[in-house]
Amino acid sequence: MGKEGALSDGVLKKIILSYTYVFIWIFLSFTVIVYNKYILDRKMYNWPFPISLTMIHMGFCSSLAYLLIRVFNLVEPVSMSRELFFTSVVPIGALYSFSLWFSNSAYIYLSVSFIQMLKALMPVAVYSIGVLLKKDNFKSDTMANMVSISIGVAIAAYGEARFDVWGVVLQLGAVAFEATRLVMIQILLTSKGISLNPITSLYYVAPCCLVFLFVPWIFVEFPLLRETSSFHLDYLIFGTNSVCAFALNLAVFLLVGKTSALTMNVAGVVKDWLLIAFSWSVIKDTVTPVNLVGYGVAFLGVAYYNHSKLQALKAKEALKRVAQPDEDKEAGRLLEEREGEGGRRKNESQT
């Protein structure tokens, strides 16, 4: 009875912790999105410099990561050769810089709710790029699912009251760059047995982002900043915004490390609905019935995609459990044979 009670307490504790991690990630992701929208939108804080904002985030995150790794020694650095850095980390940093630049730029032109609807295309982009790069196998049922998600997003776009072509192009570009980055992480790092947590990831990737963003910043935003004298930053606003961005990276690691990437995908759907409701009720963005119908179709497609991944993961774990006893028996048989061989050799040496 006591053991069953202890087991129940352990399971309950694990469930509570999992929901806590989900809540922390949703809260921080929600905060960063709304905060970035507040800073960049011309009708709110009116500081429409997305490259500069991204560079502030990357500068803050890389500095803090350096302190945690090199000064305070709180995180172990990952052993990485110069060749691996330039062939793997640098391309990932380039993709990440463009993804952040484009996604932050979209906040100037589009509503928070519509941006979240467009982000539903992420599974479509990841799967399509994975197939093109031969990381995933083409499956007709999965592609049909991807088409259903795309149709839902297209309906939502058709019903958007504040549709802006340039904003949509920027957000779709951000989705494409982010999806490519995720696939390239699997190809360039994970396949080589290298795993970066958020601190080490920022330590290596954030400086690359700064370098790649510096070139367009010089030509696009630096002249405007100099003309408008917008170099005088509100340290409270941009400081707290940067802290939130850094904390979000830690929350991603906490959520994925303690639960799974699939849990984050499911939590992301909940976060999107919350953002749509917040955008409509607080920011007063217009959310039309056609928007909701379209996103509802896309939502069902994403939900089915997550369900399929969960079933595939369960099937894989079941196969491992079935194969494990056979592997243990085989290992035991080999051990017995070695012991028997060793015994025979010992007897031969004694005679």
Coordinates of C-alpha atoms in Angstrom, one line a residue, residues 3-206:
K3 CA 4.7 1.7 -2.3
E4 CA 1.6 2.3 -4.3
G5 CA 1.0 5.6 -2.5
A6 CA 4.6 6.6 -3.0
L7 CA 4.3 5.8 -6.7
S8 CA 1.2 7.9 -6.9
D9 CA 2.8 10.8 -5.2
G10 CA 5.8 10.6 -7.6
V11 CA 3.5 10.5 -10.6
L12 CA 1.5 13.5 -9.2
K13 CA 4.7 15.4 -8.6
K14 CA 5.9 14.7 -12.2
I15 CA 2.5 15.9 -13.6
I16 CA 2.6 19.1 -11.5
L17 CA 6.2 19.9 -12.6
S18 CA 5.4 19.3 -16.2
Y19 CA 2.4 21.7 -16.1
T20 CA 4.6 24.2 -14.3
Y21 CA 7.2 24.0 -17.1
V22 CA 4.5 24.4 -19.7
F23 CA 3.1 27.4 -17.8
I24 CA 6.5 29.1 -17.5
W25 CA 7.2 28.6 -21.2
I26 CA 3.8 29.9 -22.3
F27 CA 4.0 32.9 -20.0
L28 CA 7.5 33.9 -21.2
S29 CA 6.7 33.3 -24.9
F30 CA 3.5 35.2 -24.6
T31 CA 5.4 38.1 -22.8
V32 CA 8.2 38.3 -25.4
I33 CA 5.8 38.3 -28.3
V34 CA 3.5 41.0 -26.8
Y35 CA 6.6 43.0 -25.6
N36 CA 8.2 43.0 -29.0
K37 CA 4.9 44.0 -30.6
Y38 CA 4.6 46.9 -28.1
I39 CA 8.1 48.2 -28.9
L40 CA 8.0 47.9 -32.7
D41 CA 4.4 48.9 -33.4
R42 CA 4.1 52.5 -34.7
K43 CA 0.9 53.0 -32.7
M44 CA 2.4 51.9 -29.4
Y45 CA 6.0 52.6 -28.3
N46 CA 6.9 53.4 -31.9
W47 CA 10.5 52.2 -32.2
P48 CA 10.2 50.4 -35.6
F49 CA 13.8 49.1 -35.8
P50 CA 13.6 45.3 -35.8
I51 CA 17.2 44.6 -36.7
S52 CA 18.4 46.9 -33.9
L53 CA 16.0 45.2 -31.4
T54 CA 17.3 41.7 -32.5
M55 CA 20.9 42.9 -32.1
I56 CA 20.2 44.1 -28.6
H57 CA 18.7 40.7 -27.7
M58 CA 21.7 38.9 -29.2
G59 CA 24.2 41.2 -27.6
F60 CA 22.6 40.8 -24.2
C61 CA 22.2 37.0 -24.5
S62 CA 25.8 36.4 -25.8
S63 CA 27.3 38.6 -23.0
L64 CA 25.3 36.8 -20.3
A65 CA 26.2 33.4 -21.8
Y66 CA 29.9 34.3 -21.8
L67 CA 29.7 35.3 -18.2
L68 CA 28.0 32.1 -17.2
I69 CA 30.4 29.9 -19.1
R70 CA 33.8 31.6 -19.0
V71 CA 33.6 33.8 -15.8
F72 CA 31.4 32.1 -13.3
N73 CA 31.9 28.6 -14.7
L74 CA 28.3 27.7 -14.1
V75 CA 27.9 25.9 -17.4
E76 CA 30.4 23.6 -19.1
P77 CA 31.4 24.7 -22.6
V78 CA 30.9 22.3 -25.5
S79 CA 34.1 21.0 -27.1
M80 CA 34.1 22.2 -30.7
S81 CA 36.7 22.4 -33.4
R82 CA 37.2 25.5 -35.5
E83 CA 36.1 23.5 -38.6
L84 CA 32.9 22.4 -36.9
F85 CA 32.2 25.9 -35.8
F86 CA 32.5 27.4 -39.3
T87 CA 30.7 24.5 -41.1
S88 CA 27.9 23.9 -38.7
V89 CA 27.3 26.7 -36.2
V90 CA 27.9 29.7 -38.5
P91 CA 25.2 28.5 -41.1
I92 CA 22.8 27.9 -38.2
G93 CA 23.6 31.4 -36.8
A94 CA 22.9 32.9 -40.2
L95 CA 19.5 31.2 -40.5
Y96 CA 18.6 32.2 -37.0
S97 CA 19.5 35.9 -37.5
F98 CA 17.3 36.1 -40.6
S99 CA 14.5 34.3 -38.8
L100 CA 14.5 36.7 -35.9
W101 CA 14.9 39.8 -38.1
F102 CA 12.0 38.8 -40.4
S103 CA 9.7 37.7 -37.5
N104 CA 10.3 40.9 -35.6
S105 CA 9.8 43.0 -38.7
A106 CA 6.4 41.4 -39.2
Y107 CA 5.1 43.0 -36.0
I108 CA 5.3 46.4 -37.6
Y109 CA 2.8 45.4 -40.4
L110 CA 0.6 42.6 -39.0
S111 CA -1.5 41.9 -35.9
V112 CA -0.4 39.5 -33.2
S113 CA -3.4 37.2 -33.9
F114 CA -2.7 37.0 -37.6
I115 CA 1.0 36.3 -37.1
Q116 CA 0.2 33.4 -34.8
M117 CA -2.1 32.0 -37.5
L118 CA 0.7 32.2 -40.1
K119 CA 3.0 30.4 -37.7
A120 CA 0.7 27.4 -37.9
L121 CA 2.6 26.8 -41.2
M122 CA 5.8 25.8 -39.3
P123 CA 5.1 22.0 -39.4
V124 CA 4.5 22.3 -43.1
A125 CA 7.8 24.1 -43.7
V126 CA 9.8 21.7 -41.4
Y127 CA 8.3 18.6 -43.1
S128 CA 8.7 20.0 -46.7
I129 CA 12.3 21.1 -46.1
G130 CA 13.1 17.8 -44.4
V131 CA 11.8 15.9 -47.4
L132 CA 13.8 18.1 -49.8
L133 CA 17.0 17.6 -47.8
K134 CA 16.2 13.8 -47.5
K135 CA 15.9 14.1 -43.7
D136 CA 12.3 12.9 -43.7
N137 CA 10.6 10.3 -45.9
F138 CA 7.7 11.5 -48.2
K139 CA 4.4 10.1 -47.0
S140 CA 1.2 10.9 -48.9
D141 CA -1.0 11.0 -45.7
T142 CA 1.4 13.4 -44.0
M143 CA 1.5 15.6 -47.1
A144 CA -2.3 15.6 -47.2
N145 CA -2.2 16.8 -43.6
M146 CA 0.3 19.5 -44.5
V147 CA -2.1 20.6 -47.4
S148 CA -5.0 20.8 -44.9
I149 CA -3.0 23.1 -42.6
S150 CA -2.0 25.3 -45.6
I151 CA -5.6 25.6 -46.7
G152 CA -6.7 26.6 -43.2
V153 CA -4.0 29.3 -43.1
A154 CA -5.0 30.5 -46.6
I155 CA -8.6 30.9 -45.4
A156 CA -7.5 32.8 -42.3
A157 CA -5.4 35.1 -44.6
Y158 CA -8.4 35.6 -46.9
G159 CA -10.5 36.8 -43.9
E160 CA -7.7 39.1 -42.4
A161 CA -9.0 42.6 -41.9
R162 CA -5.5 44.1 -41.7
F163 CA -3.8 42.2 -44.5
D164 CA -0.5 43.5 -45.6
V165 CA 1.4 41.8 -48.4
W166 CA 4.9 42.9 -47.2
G167 CA 4.1 41.8 -43.6
V168 CA 2.9 38.3 -44.8
V169 CA 6.1 38.0 -47.0
L170 CA 8.3 38.8 -44.0
Q171 CA 6.4 36.3 -41.7
L172 CA 6.5 33.5 -44.3
G173 CA 10.2 34.2 -44.8
A174 CA 10.7 34.0 -41.0
V175 CA 8.9 30.6 -41.0
A176 CA 11.0 29.3 -43.9
F177 CA 14.3 30.4 -42.2
E178 CA 13.3 29.0 -38.8
A179 CA 12.2 25.7 -40.4
T180 CA 15.5 25.4 -42.3
R181 CA 17.4 26.1 -39.1
L182 CA 15.6 23.4 -37.2
V183 CA 16.3 20.8 -40.0
M184 CA 20.0 22.0 -40.3
I185 CA 20.5 21.5 -36.5
Q186 CA 19.5 17.9 -37.0
I187 CA 21.8 17.5 -40.0
L188 CA 24.8 19.5 -38.9
L189 CA 24.9 19.0 -35.1
T190 CA 22.6 16.3 -33.8
S191 CA 23.8 13.8 -36.4
K192 CA 27.4 14.4 -35.1
G193 CA 26.4 13.8 -31.5
I194 CA 26.6 17.4 -30.5
S195 CA 23.9 18.8 -28.3
L196 CA 23.8 22.5 -27.3
N197 CA 21.7 23.7 -24.4
P198 CA 20.3 27.3 -24.5
I199 CA 23.4 28.8 -22.8
T200 CA 26.0 27.1 -25.0
S201 CA 23.8 27.7 -28.0
L202 CA 23.7 31.4 -27.3
Y203 CA 27.4 31.4 -26.5
Y204 CA 28.2 30.1 -30.0
V205 CA 25.2 31.2 -32.1
A206 CA 24.4 34.7 -30.8

